[in-house]
Coordinates of C-alpha atoms and ligand atoms in Angstrom, one line a residue:
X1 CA -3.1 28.3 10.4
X2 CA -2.0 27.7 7.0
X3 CA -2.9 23.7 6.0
X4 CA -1.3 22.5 2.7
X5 CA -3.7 19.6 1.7
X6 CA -2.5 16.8 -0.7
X7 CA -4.3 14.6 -2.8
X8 CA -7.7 16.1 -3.5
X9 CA -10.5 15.3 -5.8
X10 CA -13.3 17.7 -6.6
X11 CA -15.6 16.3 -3.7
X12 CA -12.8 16.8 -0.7
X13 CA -12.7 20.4 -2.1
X14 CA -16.3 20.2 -2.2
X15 CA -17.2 19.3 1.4
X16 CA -13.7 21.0 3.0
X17 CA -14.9 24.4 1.2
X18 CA -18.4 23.9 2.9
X19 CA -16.6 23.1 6.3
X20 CA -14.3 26.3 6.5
X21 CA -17.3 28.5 6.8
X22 CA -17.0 27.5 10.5
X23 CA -13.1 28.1 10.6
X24 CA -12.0 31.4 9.5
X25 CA -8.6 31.1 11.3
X26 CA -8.0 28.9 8.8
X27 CA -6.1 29.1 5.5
X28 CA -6.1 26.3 3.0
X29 CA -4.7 25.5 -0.4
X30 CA -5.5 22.4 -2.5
X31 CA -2.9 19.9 -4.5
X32 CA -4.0 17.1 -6.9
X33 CA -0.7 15.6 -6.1
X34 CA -0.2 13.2 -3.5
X35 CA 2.5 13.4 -0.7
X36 CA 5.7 11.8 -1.4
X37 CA 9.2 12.6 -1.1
X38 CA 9.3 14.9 -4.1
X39 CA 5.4 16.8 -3.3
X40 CA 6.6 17.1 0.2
X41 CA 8.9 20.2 -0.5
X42 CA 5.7 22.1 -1.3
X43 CA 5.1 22.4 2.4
X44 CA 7.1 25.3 3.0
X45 CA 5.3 27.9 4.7
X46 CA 2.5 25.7 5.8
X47 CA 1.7 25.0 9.4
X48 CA 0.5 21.8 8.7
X49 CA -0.5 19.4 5.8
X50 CA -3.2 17.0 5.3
X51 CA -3.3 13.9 4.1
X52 CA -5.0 10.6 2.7
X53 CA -5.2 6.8 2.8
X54 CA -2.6 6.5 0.0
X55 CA -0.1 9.8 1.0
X56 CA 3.2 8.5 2.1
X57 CA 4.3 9.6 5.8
X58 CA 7.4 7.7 5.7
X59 CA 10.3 8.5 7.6
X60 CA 12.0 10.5 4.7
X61 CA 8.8 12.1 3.8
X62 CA 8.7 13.1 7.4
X63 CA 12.2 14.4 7.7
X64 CA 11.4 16.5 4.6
X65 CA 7.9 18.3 5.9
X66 CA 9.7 19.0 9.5
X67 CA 12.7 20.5 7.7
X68 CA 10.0 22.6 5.7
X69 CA 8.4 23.6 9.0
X70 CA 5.2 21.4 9.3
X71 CA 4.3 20.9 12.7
X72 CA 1.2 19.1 12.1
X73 CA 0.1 16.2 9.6
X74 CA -4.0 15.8 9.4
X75 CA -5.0 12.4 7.9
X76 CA -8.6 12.8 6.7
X77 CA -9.1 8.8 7.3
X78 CA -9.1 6.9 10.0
X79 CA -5.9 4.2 9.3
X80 CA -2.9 4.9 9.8
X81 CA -0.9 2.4 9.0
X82 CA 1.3 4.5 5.8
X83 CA 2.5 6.9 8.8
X84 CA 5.9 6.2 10.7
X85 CA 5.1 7.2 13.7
X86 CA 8.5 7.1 15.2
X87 CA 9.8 9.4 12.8
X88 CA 6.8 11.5 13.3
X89 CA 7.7 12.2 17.1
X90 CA 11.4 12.2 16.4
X91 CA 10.6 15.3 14.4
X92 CA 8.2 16.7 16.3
X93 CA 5.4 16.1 14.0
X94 CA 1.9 15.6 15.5
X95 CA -0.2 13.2 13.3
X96 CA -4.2 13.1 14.6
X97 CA -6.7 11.0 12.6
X98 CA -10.1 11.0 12.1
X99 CA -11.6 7.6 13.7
X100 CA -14.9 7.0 13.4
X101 CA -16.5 9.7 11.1
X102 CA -19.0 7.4 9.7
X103 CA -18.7 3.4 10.8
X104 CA -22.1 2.6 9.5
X105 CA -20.9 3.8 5.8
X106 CA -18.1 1.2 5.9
X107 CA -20.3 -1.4 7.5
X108 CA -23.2 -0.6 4.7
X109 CA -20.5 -1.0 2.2
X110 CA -19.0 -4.4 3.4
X111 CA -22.7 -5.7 3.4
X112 CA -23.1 -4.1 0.0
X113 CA -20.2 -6.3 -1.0
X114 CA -21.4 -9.4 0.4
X115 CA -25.2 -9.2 -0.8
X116 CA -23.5 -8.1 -4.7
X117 CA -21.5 -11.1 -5.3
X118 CA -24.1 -13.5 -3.3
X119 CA -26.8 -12.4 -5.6
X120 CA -24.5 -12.1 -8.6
X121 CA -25.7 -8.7 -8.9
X122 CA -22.6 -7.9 -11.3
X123 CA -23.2 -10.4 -13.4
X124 CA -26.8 -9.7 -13.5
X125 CA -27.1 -6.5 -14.2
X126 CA -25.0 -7.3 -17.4
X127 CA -26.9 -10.1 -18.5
X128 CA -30.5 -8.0 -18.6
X129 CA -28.7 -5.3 -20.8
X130 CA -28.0 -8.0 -23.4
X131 CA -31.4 -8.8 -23.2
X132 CA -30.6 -12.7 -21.6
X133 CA -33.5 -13.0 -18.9
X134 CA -31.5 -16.6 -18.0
X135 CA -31.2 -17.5 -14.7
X136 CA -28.6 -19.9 -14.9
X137 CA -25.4 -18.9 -12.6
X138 CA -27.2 -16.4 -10.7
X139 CA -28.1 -18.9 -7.6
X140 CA -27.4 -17.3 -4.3
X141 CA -27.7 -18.2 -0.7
X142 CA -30.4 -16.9 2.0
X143 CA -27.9 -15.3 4.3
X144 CA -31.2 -15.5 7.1
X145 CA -29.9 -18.4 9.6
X146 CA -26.5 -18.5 8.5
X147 CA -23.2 -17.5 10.5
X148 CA -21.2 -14.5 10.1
X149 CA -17.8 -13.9 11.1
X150 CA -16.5 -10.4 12.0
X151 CA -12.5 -10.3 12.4
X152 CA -12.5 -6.5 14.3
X153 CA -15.1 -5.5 16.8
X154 CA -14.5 -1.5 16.7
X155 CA -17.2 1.1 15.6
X156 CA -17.5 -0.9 11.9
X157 CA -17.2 -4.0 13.0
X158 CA -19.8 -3.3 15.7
X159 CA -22.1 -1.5 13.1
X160 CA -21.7 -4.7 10.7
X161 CA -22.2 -6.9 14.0
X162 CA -25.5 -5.2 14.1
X163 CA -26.9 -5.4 10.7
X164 CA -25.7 -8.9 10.1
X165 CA -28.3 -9.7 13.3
X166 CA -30.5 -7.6 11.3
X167 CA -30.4 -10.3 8.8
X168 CA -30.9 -13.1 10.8
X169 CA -27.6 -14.0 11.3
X170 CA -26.0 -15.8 14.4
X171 CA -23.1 -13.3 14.7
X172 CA -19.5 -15.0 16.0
X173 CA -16.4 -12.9 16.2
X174 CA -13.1 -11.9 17.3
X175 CA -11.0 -9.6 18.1
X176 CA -8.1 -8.9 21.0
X177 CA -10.9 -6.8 23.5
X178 CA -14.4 -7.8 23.2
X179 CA -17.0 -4.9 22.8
X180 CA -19.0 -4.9 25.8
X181 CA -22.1 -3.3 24.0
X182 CA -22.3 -6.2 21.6
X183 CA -24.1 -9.0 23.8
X184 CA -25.5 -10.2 20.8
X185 CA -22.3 -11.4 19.5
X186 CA -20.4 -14.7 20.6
X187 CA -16.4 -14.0 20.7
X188 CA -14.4 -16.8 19.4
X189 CA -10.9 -17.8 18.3
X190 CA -9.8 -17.3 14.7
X191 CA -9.9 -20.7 14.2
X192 CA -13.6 -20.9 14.5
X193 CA -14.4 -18.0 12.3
X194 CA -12.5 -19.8 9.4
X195 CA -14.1 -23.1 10.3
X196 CA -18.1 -22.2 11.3
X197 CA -18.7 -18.8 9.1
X198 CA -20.6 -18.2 6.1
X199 CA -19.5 -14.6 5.9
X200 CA -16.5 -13.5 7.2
X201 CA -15.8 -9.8 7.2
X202 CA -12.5 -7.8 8.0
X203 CA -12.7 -5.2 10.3
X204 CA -9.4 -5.0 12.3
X205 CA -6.4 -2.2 11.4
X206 CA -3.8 -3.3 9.3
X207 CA -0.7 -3.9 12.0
X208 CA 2.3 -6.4 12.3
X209 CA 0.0 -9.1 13.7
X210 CA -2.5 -8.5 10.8
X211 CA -0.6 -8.8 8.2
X212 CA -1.9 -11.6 6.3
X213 CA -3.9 -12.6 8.2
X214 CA -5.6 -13.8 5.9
X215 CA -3.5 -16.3 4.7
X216 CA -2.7 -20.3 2.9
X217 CA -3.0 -21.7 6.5
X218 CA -5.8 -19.5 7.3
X219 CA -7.6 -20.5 4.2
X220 CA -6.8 -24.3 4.9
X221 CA -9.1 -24.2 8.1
X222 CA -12.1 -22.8 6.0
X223 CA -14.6 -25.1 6.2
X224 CA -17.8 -23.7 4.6
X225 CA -16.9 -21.7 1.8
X226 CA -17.7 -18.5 3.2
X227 CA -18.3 -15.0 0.6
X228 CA -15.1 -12.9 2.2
X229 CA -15.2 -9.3 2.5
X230 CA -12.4 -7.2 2.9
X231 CA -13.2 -3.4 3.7
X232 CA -11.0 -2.9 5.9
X233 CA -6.5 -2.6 4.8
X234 CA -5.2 -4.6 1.7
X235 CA -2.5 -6.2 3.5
X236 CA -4.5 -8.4 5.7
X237 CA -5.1 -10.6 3.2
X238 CA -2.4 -12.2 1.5
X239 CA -3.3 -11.7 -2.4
X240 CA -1.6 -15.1 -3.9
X241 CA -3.3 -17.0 -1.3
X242 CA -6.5 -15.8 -1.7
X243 CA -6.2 -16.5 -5.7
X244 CA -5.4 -20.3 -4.7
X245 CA -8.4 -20.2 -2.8
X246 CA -10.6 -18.9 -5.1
X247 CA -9.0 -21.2 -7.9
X248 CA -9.6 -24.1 -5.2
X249 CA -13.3 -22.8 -5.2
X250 CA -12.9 -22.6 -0.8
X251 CA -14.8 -19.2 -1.5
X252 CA -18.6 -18.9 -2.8
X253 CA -18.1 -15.4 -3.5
X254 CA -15.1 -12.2 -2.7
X255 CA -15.5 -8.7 -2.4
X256 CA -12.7 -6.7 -2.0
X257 CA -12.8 -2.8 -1.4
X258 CA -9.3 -3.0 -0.5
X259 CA -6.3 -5.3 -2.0
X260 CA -2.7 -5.3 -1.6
X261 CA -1.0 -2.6 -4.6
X262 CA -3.8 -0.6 -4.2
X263 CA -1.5 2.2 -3.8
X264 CA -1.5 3.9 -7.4
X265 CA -4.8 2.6 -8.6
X266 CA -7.0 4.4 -5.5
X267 CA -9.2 7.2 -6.9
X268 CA -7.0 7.8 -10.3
X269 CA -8.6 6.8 -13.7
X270 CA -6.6 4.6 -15.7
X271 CA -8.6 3.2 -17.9
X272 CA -6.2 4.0 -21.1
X273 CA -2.9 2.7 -19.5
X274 CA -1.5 -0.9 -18.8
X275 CA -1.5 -1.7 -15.4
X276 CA 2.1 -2.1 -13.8
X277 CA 0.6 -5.3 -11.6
X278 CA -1.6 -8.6 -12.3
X279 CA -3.7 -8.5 -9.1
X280 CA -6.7 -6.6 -9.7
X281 CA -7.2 -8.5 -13.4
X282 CA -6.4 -11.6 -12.0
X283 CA -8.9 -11.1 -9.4
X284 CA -11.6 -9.7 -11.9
X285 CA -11.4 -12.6 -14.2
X286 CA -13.1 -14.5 -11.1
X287 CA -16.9 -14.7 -11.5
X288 CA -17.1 -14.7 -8.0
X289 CA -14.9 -11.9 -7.0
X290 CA -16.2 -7.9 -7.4
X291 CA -13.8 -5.4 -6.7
X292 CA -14.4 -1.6 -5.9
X293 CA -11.6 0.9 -5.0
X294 CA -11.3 2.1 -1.4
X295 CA -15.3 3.4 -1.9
X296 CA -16.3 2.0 1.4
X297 CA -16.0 5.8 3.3
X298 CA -17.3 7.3 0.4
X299 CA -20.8 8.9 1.5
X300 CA -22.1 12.5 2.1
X301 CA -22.5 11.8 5.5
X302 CA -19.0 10.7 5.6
X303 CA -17.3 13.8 3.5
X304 CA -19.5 16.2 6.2
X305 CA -17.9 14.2 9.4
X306 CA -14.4 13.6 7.9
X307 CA -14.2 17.8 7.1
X308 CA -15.6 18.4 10.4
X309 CA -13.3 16.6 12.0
X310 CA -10.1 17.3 10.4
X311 CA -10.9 20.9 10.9
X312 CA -11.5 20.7 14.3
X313 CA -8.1 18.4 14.8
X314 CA -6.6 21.7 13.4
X315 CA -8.5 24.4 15.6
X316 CA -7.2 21.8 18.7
X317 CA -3.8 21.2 17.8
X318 CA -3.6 25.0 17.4
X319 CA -6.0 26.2 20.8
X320 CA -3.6 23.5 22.6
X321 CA -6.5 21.2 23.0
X322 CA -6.3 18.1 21.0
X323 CA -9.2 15.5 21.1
X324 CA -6.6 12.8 22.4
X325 CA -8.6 9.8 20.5
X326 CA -7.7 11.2 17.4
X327 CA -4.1 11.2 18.1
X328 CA -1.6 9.4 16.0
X329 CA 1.4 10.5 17.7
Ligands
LIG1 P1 -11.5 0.7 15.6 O1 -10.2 1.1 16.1 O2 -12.8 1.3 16.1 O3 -11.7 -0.9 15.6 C1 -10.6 -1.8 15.3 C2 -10.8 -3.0 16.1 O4 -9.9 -4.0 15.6 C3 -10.6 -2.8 17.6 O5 -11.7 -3.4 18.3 C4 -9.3 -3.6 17.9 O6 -9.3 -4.2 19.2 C5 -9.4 -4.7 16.8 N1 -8.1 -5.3 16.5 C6 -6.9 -4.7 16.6 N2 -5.9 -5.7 16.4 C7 -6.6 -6.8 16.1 C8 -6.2 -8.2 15.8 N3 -4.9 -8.5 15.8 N4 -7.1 -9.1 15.6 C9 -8.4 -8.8 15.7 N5 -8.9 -7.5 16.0 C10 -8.0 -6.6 16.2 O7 -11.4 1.0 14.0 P2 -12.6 1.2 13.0 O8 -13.0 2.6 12.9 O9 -13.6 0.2 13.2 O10 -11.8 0.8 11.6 C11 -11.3 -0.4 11.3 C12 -10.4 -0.4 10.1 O11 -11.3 -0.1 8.9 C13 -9.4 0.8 10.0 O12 -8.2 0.5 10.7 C14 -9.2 1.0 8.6 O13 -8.1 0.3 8.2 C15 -10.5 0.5 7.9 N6 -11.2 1.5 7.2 C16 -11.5 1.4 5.9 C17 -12.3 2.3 5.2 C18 -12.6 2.2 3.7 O14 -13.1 3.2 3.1 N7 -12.5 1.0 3.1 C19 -12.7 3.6 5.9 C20 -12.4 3.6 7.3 C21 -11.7 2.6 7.9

């Protein structure tokens, strides 16, 4: 099997080279470009093509990688929300994911955010290199005794459900199914998340219904003024809204691994070029607000697991045995 593999950095080649040991049936080649409509015609000849958290599977993109001959589209990632599925199974593309690689690396992450801009660790850590030992604008909050609020109870909200107890917390959350092996956890409705947590975290996919789910109303019923976390799809919370809120200090602190027009900042360096958008500055100019880009995956653990995986999505699609949970369509 011949995989054409878009969007890589040195570290996908890295842990995918390290991986193919255990394949040998399988062929790869590497492209620093992402997929779009114009990258897609590179397919040709490939079996199959794998792709990332910012690769565009739309319908047109789609149509072109069928025409090409792709049969199969890998996503190393576990969202899946920039694939039209529709248009995937109209052309008789398989799409299979990679779930849960590493939930615990997300969930460390999202607590990584939260404890950061509690502490003021950003802030912080810049202040001591200038040689200003002040405390002043550093206070934080014990998070021991306080409430946090997980939105998504799947294998990273379950893992963050678990170290927020770790903490101390009393752990509320919700989400459509409840996760039986959480009996630690009390399930409520959204409004009681906004209204009793200290810390809410995001840990559902990004779909129709959660599409802003964070939202003005949303924001309205927030009652404590909870540190939000966001590790989990940019479009869940609604950008402008959350800016309000800040401005309307409703949040004590907001980290963001995710944010709406993400798209062509996520893993490129642009430090020397104007940015086309306003969000991430505007965001940045906040004290309270730290921003990292789409890191929350990003461990050796994770790299291991995701190659794994994806390789073995391949061997399965092409033995006739695919692990149905990683399907897409
Ligand atoms: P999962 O499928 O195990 O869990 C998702 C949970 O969300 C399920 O329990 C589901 O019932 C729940 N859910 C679905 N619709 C909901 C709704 N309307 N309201 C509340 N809950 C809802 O997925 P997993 O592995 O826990 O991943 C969650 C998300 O995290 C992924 O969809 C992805 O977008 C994001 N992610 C982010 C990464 C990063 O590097 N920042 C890396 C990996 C995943």
């Amino acid at each position: 099997m011949k995989i054409l593999f878009y969007d890589t950095k040195p570290y996908d080649e890295i842990a995918f080279n390290m991986g193919l040991k255990d394949y040998p049936e399988i062929e790869v080649e590497y492209l620093k470009a992402d997929l779009n409509k114009h990258t897609a015609k590179a397919a040709e000849g490939y079996d199959a093509i794998c792709a990332f958290v910012s690769s565009d599977l739309s319908a047109p993109v789609l149509d072109i990688l069928a025409e090409k001959g792709v049969r199969l589209a890998l996503l190393r990632c576990a969202g899946f929300n920039n694939v039209d599925r529709e248009s995937a199974s109209k052309n008789g593309i398989t799409v299979l994911r990679v779930p849960g690689y590493s939930p615990e690396a997300i969930a460390e992450h999202a607590i990584t955010l939260a404890l950061a801009v509690n502490r003021k660790l950003h802030r912080a850590y810049v202040k001591v290199r200038d040689n200003n030992f002040a405390l002043s604008g550093l206070t934080g909050i014990n998070f021991y005794g306080k409430t946090a609020g997980i939105v998504g109870t799947g294998k990273i909200g379950a893992a963050m459900c678990r170290i927020c107890q770790g903490f101390g917390m009393k752990v509320i959350a919700y989400d459509k199914y409840q996760n039986p092996s959480l009996d630690f956890v009390t399930y409520v409705d959204l409004d009681t998340i906004f209204a009793e947590s200290d810390l809410i975290s995001l840990h559902c996919p990004l779909t129709e219904e959660t599409y802003h789910l964070i939202n003005a109303d949303s924001i309205k019923k927030i009652q404590k003024r909870p540190i939000l976390v966001n590790t989990a799809r940019g479009g869940i919370v609604d950008s402008e809204a959350l800016i309000r809120g800040i401005r309307e200090l409703k949040f004590f602190g907001v980290g963001l691994d995710v944010y709406e027009e993400e798209g062509g900042n996520v893993f490129e360096n642009r430090e020397d070029e104007i940015l086309e958008h306003s969000i991430v500055s505007r965001l940045l100019s906040f004290p309270n607000v730290i921003v990292t880009s789409h890191q929350a995956f990003f461990t050796e653990e994770a790299l291991h697991e995701i190659s794994r995986i994806t390789l073995e999505n391949a061997r399965g699609f092409e033995n006739g045995a695919i692990n149905e949970g990683n399907r897409v369509c």
